[in-house]
XYZ file of C-alpha atoms in Angstrom:
114
model
C 0.388 -0.117 -0.121
C 1.739 3.144 -1.055
C -0.691 4.758 1.698
C 1.239 5.053 5.057
C -2.432 5.180 6.320
C -3.701 2.077 7.408
C -7.468 2.084 5.158
C -8.096 -1.005 7.780
C -9.851 -0.901 11.781
C -11.297 -2.440 14.633
C -14.616 -3.820 14.028
C -14.952 -6.901 16.367
C -13.429 -9.617 18.674
C -13.016 -12.995 16.606
C -14.674 -14.390 20.128
C -17.378 -11.843 19.290
C -18.933 -13.476 16.281
C -21.319 -16.587 17.103
C -21.347 -18.885 13.447
C -23.838 -17.827 11.200
C -25.142 -14.629 13.687
C -24.617 -11.267 12.030
C -23.247 -8.950 14.351
C -23.692 -4.575 13.781
C -21.022 -2.796 14.593
C -19.468 1.071 13.367
C -16.433 1.417 11.826
C -15.678 4.868 10.356
C -19.691 6.021 10.503
C -20.777 3.746 8.185
C -22.948 1.005 9.595
C -21.514 -2.673 9.085
C -23.014 -5.959 9.171
C -20.124 -9.002 9.990
C -20.722 -12.242 9.941
C -18.826 -15.348 10.694
C -19.715 -18.696 8.237
C -18.296 -21.353 6.362
C -15.174 -20.565 8.701
C -15.191 -16.672 7.141
C -15.691 -13.580 8.267
C -17.751 -11.098 6.088
C -18.301 -7.835 6.459
C -21.190 -5.839 4.464
C -22.870 -2.572 4.427
C -25.755 -3.699 6.882
C -28.781 -1.284 5.074
C -30.977 -3.133 3.104
C -30.786 -1.927 -0.901
C -34.394 -2.079 -0.811
C -35.707 -0.167 1.949
C -34.083 0.875 4.729
C -33.624 -1.798 7.483
C -31.353 -3.097 8.838
C -28.702 -6.568 7.626
C -27.166 -7.394 11.100
C -31.722 -8.466 12.144
C -31.925 -11.294 9.805
C -30.509 -14.051 9.697
C -27.490 -15.766 7.667
C -27.912 -19.135 5.714
C -25.286 -20.971 2.463
C -23.120 -17.580 2.652
C -25.911 -15.160 2.305
C -27.662 -12.704 4.709
C -32.409 -12.552 4.445
C -32.832 -9.248 5.247
C -36.198 -9.534 8.096
C -38.157 -7.490 5.766
C -39.021 -8.435 2.833
C -36.972 -11.645 2.313
C -34.336 -10.566 -0.208
C -31.104 -11.894 0.942
C -27.519 -10.557 -0.024
C -24.363 -12.818 -0.680
C -21.977 -12.133 1.319
C -19.313 -12.792 -0.474
C -20.155 -10.548 -3.146
C -23.138 -8.260 -1.718
C -25.686 -8.968 -4.762
C -29.382 -9.809 -4.522
C -30.303 -12.821 -5.237
C -33.936 -12.511 -5.541
C -36.335 -10.086 -5.150
C -37.512 -6.922 -4.462
C -33.940 -6.531 -4.248
C -32.422 -5.714 -7.233
C -29.808 -3.410 -6.406
C -26.504 -5.575 -4.667
C -25.267 -3.969 -1.065
C -20.802 -3.591 -0.374
C -18.602 -5.949 0.280
C -15.761 -5.149 2.415
C -12.935 -6.202 3.000
C -11.992 -8.253 6.566
C -8.496 -8.248 7.461
C -8.141 -11.623 10.814
C -4.644 -10.005 13.326
C -4.035 -12.831 16.640
C -5.386 -15.754 17.274
C -7.913 -17.698 19.451
C -11.338 -15.367 20.171
C -9.243 -12.403 21.424
C -8.426 -11.986 17.437
C -9.298 -8.256 15.875
C -11.465 -8.296 13.230
C -10.875 -6.082 10.970
C -12.417 -4.224 7.809
C -11.766 -1.594 5.296
C -15.314 0.935 4.512
C -12.713 2.533 2.089
C -12.261 0.006 -0.533
C -15.384 -2.064 -1.144
C -14.022 -5.695 -3.106
């Protein structure tokens, strides 16, 4: 990275994440849903692209997060919706894990979408 500032910010500890249970965190003023599923950690914008509701209140299954209000699901890897009523993807953010065990830091960068 050419700039002297690291865009990654600590969002939570790895131990804060239960499998398939989204956690809403604020990263630099951006609402982010952090999800541990299928052995990986993902970070997506917490606001549904169809309605202004929190995705972290929805359920996670098959690497997708479902909006509890209208049932649209979004792929945690790409942000793409898998069905109506949502038609626009949600931002997906890069994640890094630093350290080991439950105290490992989950770092998220909201300045670069992946």
